[in-house]
Amino acid sequence: ETGVTQTPRHLVMGMTNKKSLKCEQHLGHNAMYWYKQSAKKPLELMFVYNFKEQTENNSVPSRFSPECPNSSHLFLHLHTLQPEDSALYLCASSRRSGSGGNEQFFGPGTRLTVL
Amino acid sequence: KNQVEQSPQSLIILEGKNCTLQCNYTVSPFSNLRWYKQDTGRGPVSLTIMTFSENTKSNGRYTATLDADTKQSSLHITASQLSDSASYICVVSEIAGGGNKLTFGTGTQLKVEL
């Protein structure tokens, strides 16, 4: 285990549903990340939080809404998603962002299917 | 645009054999390069990290090389095992204003068979 947990592991939702993904890290890190991993495409960075503050949003559609109540927890709220949003959503944490030497530790991901 | 290209896309080898995975990048200015292993249904786990001055780094049966002049890296797996079946992702860190930025490759899918 990497010390980063994600729930649920699998999620199937309709386009009109509202759901949330949860991530928790037990490593004492200060930075947390959301990534999208689609088949045969590189990981796409979605959001970065440093000390609970959002420091990066890579032009992610507003139907994805992140929330970081503290340095250990990260949520991704989903509403009115599209079928092309189906992917593996990975959460990661590191000591702090913006430093390439800091290893990012990944959770197991949530496999999302939008019908 | 910074890119990281990996080859081959997929590879099947017999247990006990060696293999080498390639990573070419155009990222500049370069900070470091990591190889991650991603098992099916799990998140990526870091295998090695290499900075500009390092040519070779080993982690058990995994040996990574880096040629910063030609912007190429390789990951060599020795005496492969069934548990090596996974996706191997090359990630290059770029020195950017305010910190480092990561560029991910699409990965090489390795399958080790009996």
Short mmCIF file of C-alpha atoms in Angstrom, two decimals:
data_model
loop_
_atom_site.label_atom_id
_atom_site.label_comp_id
_atom_site.label_asym_id
_atom_site.label_seq_id
_atom_site.Cartn_x
_atom_site.Cartn_y
_atom_site.Cartn_z
CA GLU A 1 0.00 0.00 0.00
CA THR A 2 1.21 3.50 -0.82
CA GLY A 3 -0.53 5.30 2.04
CA VAL A 4 -3.09 6.88 -0.29
CA THR A 5 -6.60 5.45 -0.29
CA GLN A 6 -9.46 6.15 -2.68
CA THR A 7 -13.16 5.37 -2.51
CA PRO A 8 -15.11 4.07 -4.22
CA ARG A 9 -12.90 1.83 -6.34
CA HIS A 10 -15.58 1.49 -9.00
CA LEU A 11 -18.45 3.84 -9.86
CA VAL A 12 -21.13 3.68 -12.53
CA MET A 13 -23.29 6.75 -12.91
CA GLY A 14 -25.79 8.25 -15.28
CA MET A 15 -25.26 11.60 -16.92
CA THR A 16 -27.74 13.30 -14.58
CA ASN A 17 -26.33 11.86 -11.35
CA LYS A 18 -24.24 13.64 -8.74
CA LYS A 19 -21.49 11.66 -7.05
CA SER A 20 -18.22 12.30 -5.21
CA LEU A 21 -14.84 10.63 -5.21
CA LYS A 22 -12.84 10.61 -2.00
CA CYS A 23 -9.10 10.47 -1.44
CA GLU A 24 -7.23 10.27 1.86
CA GLN A 25 -3.47 10.24 2.44
CA HIS A 26 -1.78 9.00 5.61
CA LEU A 27 1.71 10.22 4.73
CA GLY A 28 1.74 13.68 6.27
CA HIS A 29 2.05 15.28 2.83
CA ASN A 30 1.01 18.83 2.03
CA ALA A 31 0.20 18.53 -1.68
CA MET A 32 -2.58 16.51 -3.28
CA TYR A 33 -3.46 15.94 -6.92
CA TRP A 34 -6.26 14.63 -9.13
CA TYR A 35 -5.35 12.91 -12.40
CA LYS A 36 -7.45 11.41 -15.19
CA GLN A 37 -6.12 8.28 -16.90
CA SER A 38 -7.80 7.26 -20.17
CA ALA A 39 -6.86 4.25 -22.26
CA LYS A 40 -3.73 4.74 -24.36
CA LYS A 41 -3.32 8.37 -23.23
CA PRO A 42 -0.85 9.87 -20.77
CA LEU A 43 -2.02 10.76 -17.29
CA GLU A 44 -3.71 14.15 -17.38
CA LEU A 45 -3.22 16.41 -14.39
CA MET A 46 -6.53 17.96 -13.38
CA PHE A 47 -6.05 19.80 -10.09
CA VAL A 48 -3.28 20.52 -7.58
CA TYR A 49 -3.71 21.55 -3.97
CA ASN A 50 -0.94 22.83 -1.72
CA PHE A 51 -1.70 23.26 1.98
CA LYS A 52 -5.44 23.07 1.16
CA GLU A 53 -5.23 25.83 -1.45
CA GLN A 54 -5.84 25.08 -5.12
CA THR A 55 -2.72 26.01 -7.04
CA GLU A 56 -3.47 24.49 -10.41
CA ASN A 57 -6.56 23.83 -12.53
CA ASN A 58 -5.70 22.50 -15.98
CA SER A 59 -8.75 23.86 -17.81
CA VAL A 60 -10.95 21.18 -16.32
CA PRO A 61 -14.69 21.46 -17.17
CA SER A 62 -16.84 22.80 -14.35
CA ARG A 63 -18.74 19.51 -14.10
CA PHE A 64 -15.69 18.41 -12.06
CA SER A 65 -15.49 20.29 -8.76
CA PRO A 66 -12.63 19.58 -6.34
CA GLU A 67 -12.67 20.16 -2.60
CA CYS A 68 -9.77 19.98 -0.16
CA PRO A 69 -10.96 20.50 3.44
CA ASN A 70 -7.51 19.69 4.88
CA SER A 71 -4.12 18.44 3.76
CA SER A 72 -5.13 14.80 4.23
CA HIS A 73 -8.40 14.72 2.33
CA LEU A 74 -9.35 15.51 -1.25
CA PHE A 75 -12.70 15.16 -2.95
CA LEU A 76 -13.84 15.33 -6.56
CA HIS A 77 -17.49 16.18 -6.93
CA LEU A 78 -19.07 15.04 -10.19
CA HIS A 79 -22.29 16.25 -11.83
CA THR A 80 -23.83 16.03 -15.29
CA LEU A 81 -20.88 14.07 -16.65
CA GLN A 82 -20.50 12.89 -20.23
CA PRO A 83 -19.67 9.36 -21.45
CA GLU A 84 -16.21 10.59 -22.51
CA ASP A 85 -15.48 11.30 -18.84
CA SER A 86 -15.31 7.57 -18.25
CA ALA A 87 -11.76 6.86 -17.07
CA LEU A 88 -9.59 5.92 -14.12
CA TYR A 89 -9.32 8.84 -11.70
CA LEU A 90 -6.14 8.80 -9.68
CA CYS A 91 -5.35 10.76 -6.56
CA ALA A 92 -1.75 11.41 -5.53
CA SER A 93 0.08 13.21 -2.75
CA SER A 94 3.59 14.54 -2.21
CA ARG A 95 5.44 16.50 0.45
CA ARG A 96 4.76 19.66 -1.53
CA SER A 97 4.01 20.52 -5.11
CA GLY A 98 6.25 22.39 -7.49
CA SER A 99 9.33 20.37 -6.66
CA GLY A 100 10.10 17.66 -9.17
CA GLY A 101 12.28 15.76 -6.74
CA ASN A 102 9.31 15.08 -4.49
CA GLU A 103 7.89 11.68 -5.32
CA GLN A 104 4.17 11.54 -5.86
CA PHE A 105 2.44 8.61 -4.18
CA PHE A 106 -0.66 7.42 -6.01
CA GLY A 107 -3.84 5.86 -4.75
CA PRO A 108 -5.39 2.81 -6.47
CA GLY A 109 -7.81 4.96 -8.44
CA THR A 110 -11.56 5.03 -9.01
CA ARG A 111 -12.74 3.39 -12.22
CA LEU A 112 -15.59 5.64 -13.39
CA THR A 113 -18.11 4.65 -16.03
CA VAL A 114 -20.64 7.23 -17.24
CA LEU A 115 -23.65 5.78 -19.01
CA LYS B 1 5.35 21.35 -26.74
CA ASN B 2 7.12 19.06 -24.26
CA GLN B 3 6.59 15.40 -25.02
CA VAL B 4 7.53 12.00 -23.65
CA GLU B 5 7.36 9.07 -26.07
CA GLN B 6 7.69 5.47 -25.01
CA SER B 7 8.32 2.35 -27.03
CA PRO B 8 7.22 -0.26 -27.59
CA GLN B 9 3.55 0.33 -26.77
CA SER B 10 3.26 -3.28 -25.67
CA LEU B 11 5.55 -6.23 -25.21
CA ILE B 12 5.16 -9.93 -24.45
CA ILE B 13 8.14 -11.91 -23.14
CA LEU B 14 8.71 -15.31 -21.56
CA GLU B 15 9.42 -15.60 -17.87
CA GLY B 16 13.14 -15.45 -17.15
CA LYS B 17 13.97 -13.34 -20.19
CA ASN B 18 15.33 -9.81 -20.13
CA CYS B 19 13.74 -6.80 -21.81
CA THR B 20 14.40 -3.10 -22.36
CA LEU B 21 11.85 -0.33 -22.53
CA GLN B 22 12.61 3.01 -24.16
CA CYS B 23 11.70 6.60 -23.34
CA ASN B 24 12.52 9.62 -25.51
CA TYR B 25 11.67 13.10 -24.36
CA THR B 26 11.79 16.68 -25.53
CA VAL B 27 11.23 18.23 -22.11
CA SER B 28 13.41 21.24 -21.40
CA PRO B 29 14.80 22.49 -19.11
CA PHE B 30 15.20 19.04 -17.63
CA SER B 31 14.99 18.39 -13.90
CA ASN B 32 14.65 14.63 -13.45
CA LEU B 33 13.15 11.46 -14.92
CA ARG B 34 11.20 8.77 -13.10
CA TRP B 35 10.06 5.33 -14.13
CA TYR B 36 6.78 4.18 -12.57
CA LYS B 37 5.26 0.70 -12.53
CA GLN B 38 1.48 0.48 -12.64
CA ASP B 39 -0.11 -2.86 -11.92
CA THR B 40 -3.59 -3.48 -13.29
CA GLY B 41 -6.19 -1.89 -11.03
CA ARG B 42 -3.63 0.04 -8.99
CA GLY B 43 -1.94 3.41 -9.06
CA PRO B 44 1.61 3.97 -10.36
CA VAL B 45 4.53 3.26 -8.02
CA SER B 46 7.94 4.88 -8.48
CA LEU B 47 10.80 2.55 -9.42
CA THR B 48 13.69 4.96 -10.00
CA ILE B 49 14.47 8.65 -10.24
CA MET B 50 17.40 10.05 -12.21
CA THR B 51 18.78 13.56 -12.32
CA PHE B 52 20.86 15.20 -15.03
CA SER B 53 24.19 13.92 -13.71
CA GLU B 54 23.16 10.29 -13.27
CA ASN B 55 23.67 7.74 -16.05
CA THR B 56 22.51 4.54 -14.38
CA LYS B 57 20.40 3.61 -11.40
CA SER B 58 19.30 0.19 -10.25
CA ASN B 59 16.44 -1.05 -8.11
CA GLY B 60 16.68 -4.81 -7.78
CA ARG B 61 16.12 -6.36 -11.20
CA TYR B 62 15.27 -2.94 -12.68
CA THR B 63 18.06 -0.80 -14.14
CA ALA B 64 17.37 2.63 -15.61
CA THR B 65 19.78 4.54 -17.82
CA LEU B 66 19.73 8.18 -18.83
CA ASP B 67 21.48 10.00 -21.67
CA ALA B 68 20.69 13.66 -21.09
CA ASP B 69 22.48 14.68 -24.28
CA THR B 70 20.27 12.60 -26.56
CA LYS B 71 17.28 12.90 -24.19
CA GLN B 72 16.79 9.18 -23.98
CA SER B 73 16.19 6.80 -21.10
CA SER B 74 15.75 3.07 -20.89
CA LEU B 75 14.46 0.65 -18.30
CA HIS B 76 16.05 -2.79 -18.37
CA ILE B 77 14.34 -5.67 -16.60
CA THR B 78 16.49 -8.69 -15.84
CA ALA B 79 15.25 -12.25 -15.36
CA SER B 80 11.61 -11.25 -15.73
CA GLN B 81 8.93 -12.65 -13.44
CA LEU B 82 5.17 -12.98 -13.88
CA SER B 83 4.75 -10.17 -11.35
CA ASP B 84 6.57 -7.81 -13.71
CA SER B 85 3.47 -7.78 -15.91
CA ALA B 86 2.33 -4.17 -15.69
CA SER B 87 2.41 -0.80 -17.43
CA TYR B 88 5.71 1.07 -17.15
CA ILE B 89 5.40 4.84 -17.33
CA CYS B 90 8.21 7.31 -17.97
CA VAL B 91 7.70 10.72 -16.34
CA VAL B 92 9.95 13.71 -17.00
CA SER B 93 10.07 16.73 -14.71
CA GLU B 94 10.62 20.16 -16.23
CA ILE B 95 11.94 23.14 -14.34
CA ALA B 96 9.10 25.65 -14.71
CA GLY B 97 8.40 29.04 -13.24
CA GLY B 98 7.32 28.58 -9.63
CA GLY B 99 8.25 24.91 -9.52
CA ASN B 100 8.47 21.71 -11.54
CA LYS B 101 6.02 20.41 -14.09
CA LEU B 102 5.59 16.73 -14.96
CA THR B 103 5.09 15.27 -18.44
CA PHE B 104 3.88 11.67 -18.58
CA GLY B 105 4.46 9.10 -21.30
CA THR B 106 1.66 6.80 -22.43
CA GLY B 107 3.44 3.77 -20.97
CA THR B 108 4.63 0.39 -22.20
CA GLN B 109 2.34 -2.52 -21.40
CA LEU B 110 4.49 -5.52 -20.48
CA LYS B 111 3.15 -9.05 -20.22
CA VAL B 112 5.35 -11.85 -18.91
CA GLU B 113 4.18 -15.34 -19.80
CA LEU B 114 5.17 -18.85 -18.77
#
